PDB file of C-alpha atoms in Angstrom:
ATOM      1  CA  MET A   1     118.030  99.562  19.061  1.00 94.00           C
ATOM      2  CA  ILE A   2     119.989  99.331  22.175  1.00 97.00           C
ATOM      3  CA  ARG A   3     118.319  99.104  25.277  1.00 97.00           C
ATOM      4  CA  ILE A   4     118.823 100.347  28.932  1.00 97.00           C
ATOM      5  CA  SER A   5     119.591  96.775  30.993  1.00 97.00           C
ATOM      6  CA  LYS A   6     119.904  98.391  34.312  1.00 97.00           C
ATOM      7  CA  ILE A   7     119.553 101.892  36.140  1.00 97.00           C
ATOM      8  CA  HIS A   8     122.261 102.760  38.653  1.00 97.00           C
ATOM      9  CA  PRO A   9     121.531 105.275  41.426  1.00 95.00           C
ATOM     10  CA  SER A  10     123.525 108.429  41.622  1.00 92.00           C
ATOM     11  CA  GLY A  11     126.794 107.709  43.220  1.00 93.00           C
ATOM     12  CA  GLN A  12     126.674 103.952  42.746  1.00 96.00           C
ATOM     13  CA  TRP A  13     128.616 103.524  39.581  1.00 96.00           C
ATOM     14  CA  ASN A  14     131.965 105.060  39.014  1.00 93.00           C
ATOM     15  CA  VAL A  15     133.030 104.665  35.250  1.00 95.00           C
ATOM     16  CA  GLU A  16     133.539 107.353  32.574  1.00 96.00           C
ATOM     17  CA  PRO A  17     130.219 107.707  30.832  1.00 97.00           C
ATOM     18  CA  SER A  18     129.823 107.048  27.225  1.00 97.00           C
ATOM     19  CA  ASP A  19     127.363 110.019  26.818  1.00 98.00           C
ATOM     20  CA  ARG A  20     124.971 112.176  28.985  1.00 98.00           C
ATOM     21  CA  ILE A  21     121.557 112.999  28.619  1.00 97.00           C
ATOM     22  CA  ILE A  22     120.149 116.224  29.899  1.00 97.00           C
ATOM     23  CA  LEU A  23     116.250 115.862  30.988  1.00 96.00           C
ATOM     24  CA  ASP A  24     113.815 118.199  32.737  1.00 92.00           C
ATOM     25  CA  ARG A  25     111.732 116.720  35.607  1.00 90.00           C
ATOM     26  CA  GLU A  26     108.885 115.820  33.276  1.00 89.00           C
ATOM     27  CA  ASP A  27     111.148 113.962  30.808  1.00 93.00           C
ATOM     28  CA  ARG A  28     113.054 112.044  33.780  1.00 93.00           C
ATOM     29  CA  HIS A  29     109.620 110.233  34.455  1.00 91.00           C
ATOM     30  CA  ARG A  30     109.085 107.785  31.622  1.00 92.00           C
ATOM     31  CA  ARG A  31     108.151 104.148  31.197  1.00 94.00           C
ATOM     32  CA  ARG A  32     109.190 103.678  27.485  1.00 97.00           C
ATOM     33  CA  ALA A  33     110.991 106.232  25.500  1.00 96.00           C
ATOM     34  CA  VAL A  34     113.684 106.451  22.708  1.00 97.00           C
ATOM     35  CA  LEU A  35     116.481 108.672  24.042  1.00 97.00           C
ATOM     36  CA  THR A  36     119.500 110.553  22.616  1.00 97.00           C
ATOM     37  CA  GLY A  37     122.380 111.521  24.355  1.00 97.00           C
ATOM     38  CA  GLU A  38     124.561 114.942  23.738  1.00 97.00           C
ATOM     39  CA  ASN A  39     126.865 112.883  21.737  1.00 96.00           C
ATOM     40  CA  GLY A  40     124.274 111.342  19.636  1.00 96.00           C
ATOM     41  CA  LEU A  41     124.130 108.026  21.155  1.00 97.00           C
ATOM     42  CA  THR A  42     120.485 106.638  20.925  1.00 97.00           C
ATOM     43  CA  PHE A  43     118.967 103.891  23.132  1.00 98.00           C
ATOM     44  CA  LEU A  44     115.789 102.689  24.281  1.00 97.00           C
ATOM     45  CA  LEU A  45     114.283 103.102  28.037  1.00 97.00           C
ATOM     46  CA  ASP A  46     111.722 100.246  28.255  1.00 96.00           C
ATOM     47  CA  GLU A  47     110.334  99.525  31.535  1.00 95.00           C
ATOM     48  CA  PRO A  48     107.148  97.576  32.960  1.00 94.00           C
ATOM     49  CA  SER A  49     106.285 100.661  34.787  1.00 93.00           C
ATOM     50  CA  ALA A  50     107.311 104.188  35.066  1.00 92.00           C
ATOM     51  CA  VAL A  51     110.531 105.131  36.442  1.00 93.00           C
ATOM     52  CA  HIS A  52     112.156 108.397  37.774  1.00 90.00           C
ATOM     53  CA  LEU A  53     115.583 109.152  36.800  1.00 94.00           C
ATOM     54  CA  ARG A  54     117.511 111.273  38.912  1.00 91.00           C
ATOM     55  CA  HIS A  55     120.503 113.700  38.550  1.00 92.00           C
ATOM     56  CA  GLY A  56     123.804 111.665  38.545  1.00 94.00           C
ATOM     57  CA  ASP A  57     121.853 108.152  37.833  1.00 96.00           C
ATOM     58  CA  GLY A  58     123.755 105.817  35.329  1.00 98.00           C
ATOM     59  CA  LEU A  59     121.980 103.879  32.461  1.00 98.00           C
ATOM     60  CA  GLU A  60     123.735 100.820  31.739  1.00 98.00           C
ATOM     61  CA  LEU A  61     123.238  99.686  28.095  1.00 98.00           C
ATOM     62  CA  GLU A  62     122.848  96.074  26.770  1.00 97.00           C
ATOM     63  CA  ASP A  63     126.684  96.533  25.799  1.00 97.00           C
ATOM     64  CA  GLY A  64     127.725  97.696  29.248  1.00 97.00           C
ATOM     65  CA  ARG A  65     128.357 101.472  28.436  1.00 97.00           C
ATOM     66  CA  ILE A  66     126.753 103.966  30.993  1.00 98.00           C
ATOM     67  CA  VAL A  67     124.905 107.083  30.018  1.00 98.00           C
ATOM     68  CA  GLU A  68     124.902 109.647  32.531  1.00 98.00           C
ATOM     69  CA  VAL A  69     121.383 111.488  33.444  1.00 97.00           C
ATOM     70  CA  LEU A  70     121.860 115.286  34.353  1.00 96.00           C
ATOM     71  CA  ALA A  71     118.817 117.211  35.489  1.00 94.00           C
ATOM     72  CA  GLU A  72     118.052 120.148  33.273  1.00 95.00           C
ATOM     73  CA  PRO A  73     117.845 123.435  35.226  1.00 96.00           C
ATOM     74  CA  GLU A  74     114.412 124.805  35.329  1.00 95.00           C
ATOM     75  CA  GLU A  75     112.651 128.336  36.412  1.00 97.00           C
ATOM     76  CA  LEU A  76     112.014 127.769  40.050  1.00 97.00           C
ATOM     77  CA  VAL A  77     111.211 129.876  43.077  1.00 98.00           C
ATOM     78  CA  GLU A  78     113.185 128.965  46.449  1.00 98.00           C
ATOM     79  CA  ILE A  79     110.894 129.681  49.366  1.00 98.00           C
ATOM     80  CA  ALA A  80     112.355 130.574  52.807  1.00 98.00           C
ATOM     81  CA  ALA A  81     110.511 131.521  56.053  1.00 98.00           C
ATOM     82  CA  LYS A  82     111.412 133.166  59.440  1.00 97.00           C
ATOM     83  CA  ASP A  83     111.724 129.795  61.155  1.00 97.00           C
ATOM     84  CA  THR A  84     110.670 126.287  60.798  1.00 96.00           C
ATOM     85  CA  ALA A  85     106.978 126.300  62.097  1.00 97.00           C
ATOM     86  CA  HIS A  86     106.355 129.175  59.380  1.00 98.00           C
ATOM     87  CA  LEU A  87     108.094 127.244  56.786  1.00 98.00           C
ATOM     88  CA  VAL A  88     105.791 124.114  57.765  1.00 97.00           C
ATOM     89  CA  LYS A  89     102.696 126.223  57.373  1.00 97.00           C
ATOM     90  CA  ILE A  90     103.763 127.547  53.984  1.00 98.00           C
ATOM     91  CA  ALA A  91     104.664 123.808  52.862  1.00 96.00           C
ATOM     92  CA  TRP A  92     101.224 122.730  54.004  1.00 96.00           C
ATOM     93  CA  HIS A  93      99.616 125.270  51.874  1.00 97.00           C
ATOM     94  CA  LEU A  94     101.794 124.119  48.924  1.00 96.00           C
ATOM     95  CA  GLY A  95     100.805 120.478  49.622  1.00 93.00           C
ATOM     96  CA  ASN A  96      97.052 121.266  50.106  1.00 94.00           C
ATOM     97  CA  ARG A  97      97.142 122.586  46.502  1.00 94.00           C
ATOM     98  CA  HIS A  98      99.217 119.289  45.220  1.00 92.00           C
ATOM     99  CA  LEU A  99     101.906 121.300  44.021  1.00 93.00           C
ATOM    100  CA  PRO A 100     105.327 119.264  43.380  1.00 92.00           C
ATOM    101  CA  THR A 101     107.697 120.909  46.067  1.00 94.00           C
ATOM    102  CA  GLN A 102     111.284 120.114  46.447  1.00 94.00           C
ATOM    103  CA  LEU A 103     112.303 119.951  50.218  1.00 94.00           C
ATOM    104  CA  MET A 104     115.805 121.699  50.649  1.00 94.00           C
ATOM    105  CA  GLY A 105     116.108 121.655  54.521  1.00 92.00           C
ATOM    106  CA  MET A 106     115.224 125.277  55.566  1.00 96.00           C
ATOM    107  CA  THR A 107     114.080 126.176  52.255  1.00 98.00           C
ATOM    108  CA  VAL A 108     111.811 124.559  49.530  1.00 97.00           C
ATOM    109  CA  ARG A 109     111.313 124.857  45.881  1.00 97.00           C
ATOM    110  CA  ILE A 110     108.573 124.959  43.548  1.00 97.00           C
ATOM    111  CA  ARG A 111     108.026 125.863  39.785  1.00 95.00           C
ATOM    112  CA  ARG A 112     107.537 129.498  38.908  1.00 97.00           C
ATOM    113  CA  ASP A 113     103.931 130.390  39.244  1.00 97.00           C
ATOM    114  CA  HIS A 114     102.696 134.003  39.972  1.00 97.00           C
ATOM    115  CA  VAL A 115      99.566 132.972  41.698  1.00 97.00           C
ATOM    116  CA  ILE A 116     101.106 130.572  44.038  1.00 98.00           C
ATOM    117  CA  GLU A 117     104.227 133.135  44.512  1.00 98.00           C
ATOM    118  CA  ASP A 118     101.556 135.789  45.568  1.00 98.00           C
ATOM    119  CA  MET A 119      99.898 133.348  48.128  1.00 98.00           C
ATOM    120  CA  VAL A 120     103.257 132.540  49.724  1.00 98.00           C
ATOM    121  CA  THR A 121     104.105 136.337  49.813  1.00 98.00           C
ATOM    122  CA  ARG A 122     100.792 136.870  51.642  1.00 98.00           C
ATOM    123  CA  LEU A 123     101.696 133.830  54.141  1.00 98.00           C
ATOM    124  CA  GLY A 124     105.076 135.949  54.809  1.00 98.00           C
ATOM    125  CA  GLY A 125     107.495 133.745  52.887  1.00 98.00           C
ATOM    126  CA  GLN A 126     110.677 135.082  51.080  1.00 98.00           C
ATOM    127  CA  LEU A 127     110.875 134.352  47.366  1.00 98.00           C
ATOM    128  CA  THR A 128     114.117 133.777  45.532  1.00 98.00           C
ATOM    129  CA  PRO A 129     114.004 132.952  41.878  1.00 98.00           C
ATOM    130  CA  VAL A 130     116.519 130.204  40.889  1.00 98.00           C
ATOM    131  CA  SER A 131     117.272 128.342  37.872  1.00 97.00           C
ATOM    132  CA  ALA A 132     118.172 124.766  39.056  1.00 95.00           C
ATOM    133  CA  PRO A 133     117.453 121.203  38.491  1.00 93.00           C
ATOM    134  CA  PHE A 134     114.117 120.052  40.068  1.00 92.00           C
ATOM    135  CA  ASP A 135     113.419 117.034  41.993  1.00 87.00           C
ATOM    136  CA  PRO A 136     110.338 117.429  43.927  1.00 88.00           C
ATOM    137  CA  GLU A 137     109.350 115.198  47.120  1.00 83.00           C
ATOM    138  CA  GLY A 138     107.230 112.044  46.279  1.00 73.00           C
ATOM    139  CA  GLY A 139     103.381 111.641  47.308  1.00 66.00           C
ATOM    140  CA  ALA A 140     102.394 109.326  49.818  1.00 64.00           C
ATOM    141  CA  TYR A 141      99.431 107.799  47.605  1.00 55.00           C
ATOM    142  CA  GLY A 142     101.871 106.881  44.640  1.00 49.00           C
ATOM    143  CA  HIS A 143     101.383 110.194  42.684  1.00 42.00           C
ATOM    144  CA  GLY A 144     105.002 111.304  43.582  1.00 46.00           C
ATOM    145  CA  GLN A 145     108.145 109.806  41.764  1.00 43.00           C
ATOM    146  CA  THR A 146     109.662 108.481  44.946  1.00 36.00           C
ATOM    147  CA  HIS A 147     106.719 106.297  46.121  1.00 34.00           C
ATOM    148  CA  GLY A 148     108.055 102.980  46.485  1.00 33.00           C
ATOM    149  CA  HIS A 149     111.531 104.187  45.203  1.00 34.00           C
ATOM    150  CA  ASP A 150     114.177 101.440  45.111  1.00 36.00           C
ATOM    151  CA  HIS A 151     116.642 101.014  42.560  1.00 36.00           C
ATOM    152  CA  GLY A 152     118.140  97.947  44.521  1.00 38.00           C
ATOM    153  CA  ASP A 153     120.148  95.528  42.183  1.00 39.00           C
ATOM    154  CA  GLY A 154     117.799  94.363  39.858  1.00 39.00           C
ATOM    155  CA  HIS A 155     116.583  95.634  36.633  1.00 37.00           C
ATOM    156  CA  HIS A 156     112.967  96.144  37.723  1.00 37.00           C
ATOM    157  CA  HIS A 157     112.510  99.380  40.275  1.00 37.00           C
ATOM    158  CA  GLY A 158     109.165  99.307  41.921  1.00 37.00           C
ATOM    159  CA  HIS A 159     108.781 103.121  41.315  1.00 36.00           C
ATOM    160  CA  GLY A 160     105.367 104.748  41.618  1.00 36.00           C
ATOM    161  CA  HIS A 161     103.835 106.857  38.873  1.00 35.00           C
ATOM    162  CA  GLU A 162     104.528 110.600  39.070  1.00 35.00           C
ATOM    163  CA  ARG A 163     101.585 112.491  37.628  1.00 34.00           C
ATOM    164  CA  GLY A 164     100.016 114.526  40.433  1.00 35.00           C
ATOM    165  CA  HIS A 165      96.287 115.753  40.004  1.00 33.00           C
ATOM    166  CA  GLU A 166      97.791 118.925  38.333  1.00 35.00           C
ATOM    167  CA  ARG A 167      98.730 116.868  35.131  1.00 35.00           C
ATOM    168  CA  GLY A 168      96.911 113.782  35.050  1.00 37.00           C
ATOM    169  CA  HIS A 169      97.840 109.969  35.098  1.00 36.00           C
ATOM    170  CA  GLY A 170      99.705 107.334  33.168  1.00 39.00           C
ATOM    171  CA  ARG A 171     102.439 108.785  31.072  1.00 39.00           C
ATOM    172  CA  ASP A 172     104.489 106.721  28.906  1.00 42.00           C
TER     173      ASP A 172
END
C-alpha cells in the first residue's frame, strides 16, 4: 500500500491535489491509519507518534501525488462576551474543565454540550450554534494537538498527542 512520505502544512504546497480527504477533529489526529480519499485513493499514514492534520495540509505520497486534508464541519457553539476580560473569564472556566476550545480572537468555539452551554449562559456569554471545522488550541502538557507542533521540512513531526482528560490517552 502506498504511504504518506511527507506532510506539508497548509499554505506550503501549491500543486493540484490528486484527491481530498475530509476528516473531523478526532480523525485528523492519528499515528497509523488506512485512509481513503473522496476519489477512492487509498493510502497509509504511518508515523512514529500521533500527528494532528490540519485543514489545508497536503499529504505527499511516496509517488509524489498530494492528497489535501479538509476539516469536516462539526456541530459547535461560538461564544462571545461583552469584552475581553469577560471572554477571558469564560475561557478560564472552559479550560478548568479541560474542554477542547478553539480561540477565534474575540470569540471561542467548543463542541455542542448543553451542560457547558448552560454554564456559559449563566456566566453571561452569548452563544451562537455553528457548523464549522473544529481546530482547538493545544494543551500545555502535551494533551493538545499543537504541543510541540512543528511540521518543518522533515518527515518526522514532533507532535504531541491529543487526547485530553475527557477522552483518555494513546489513540493510534
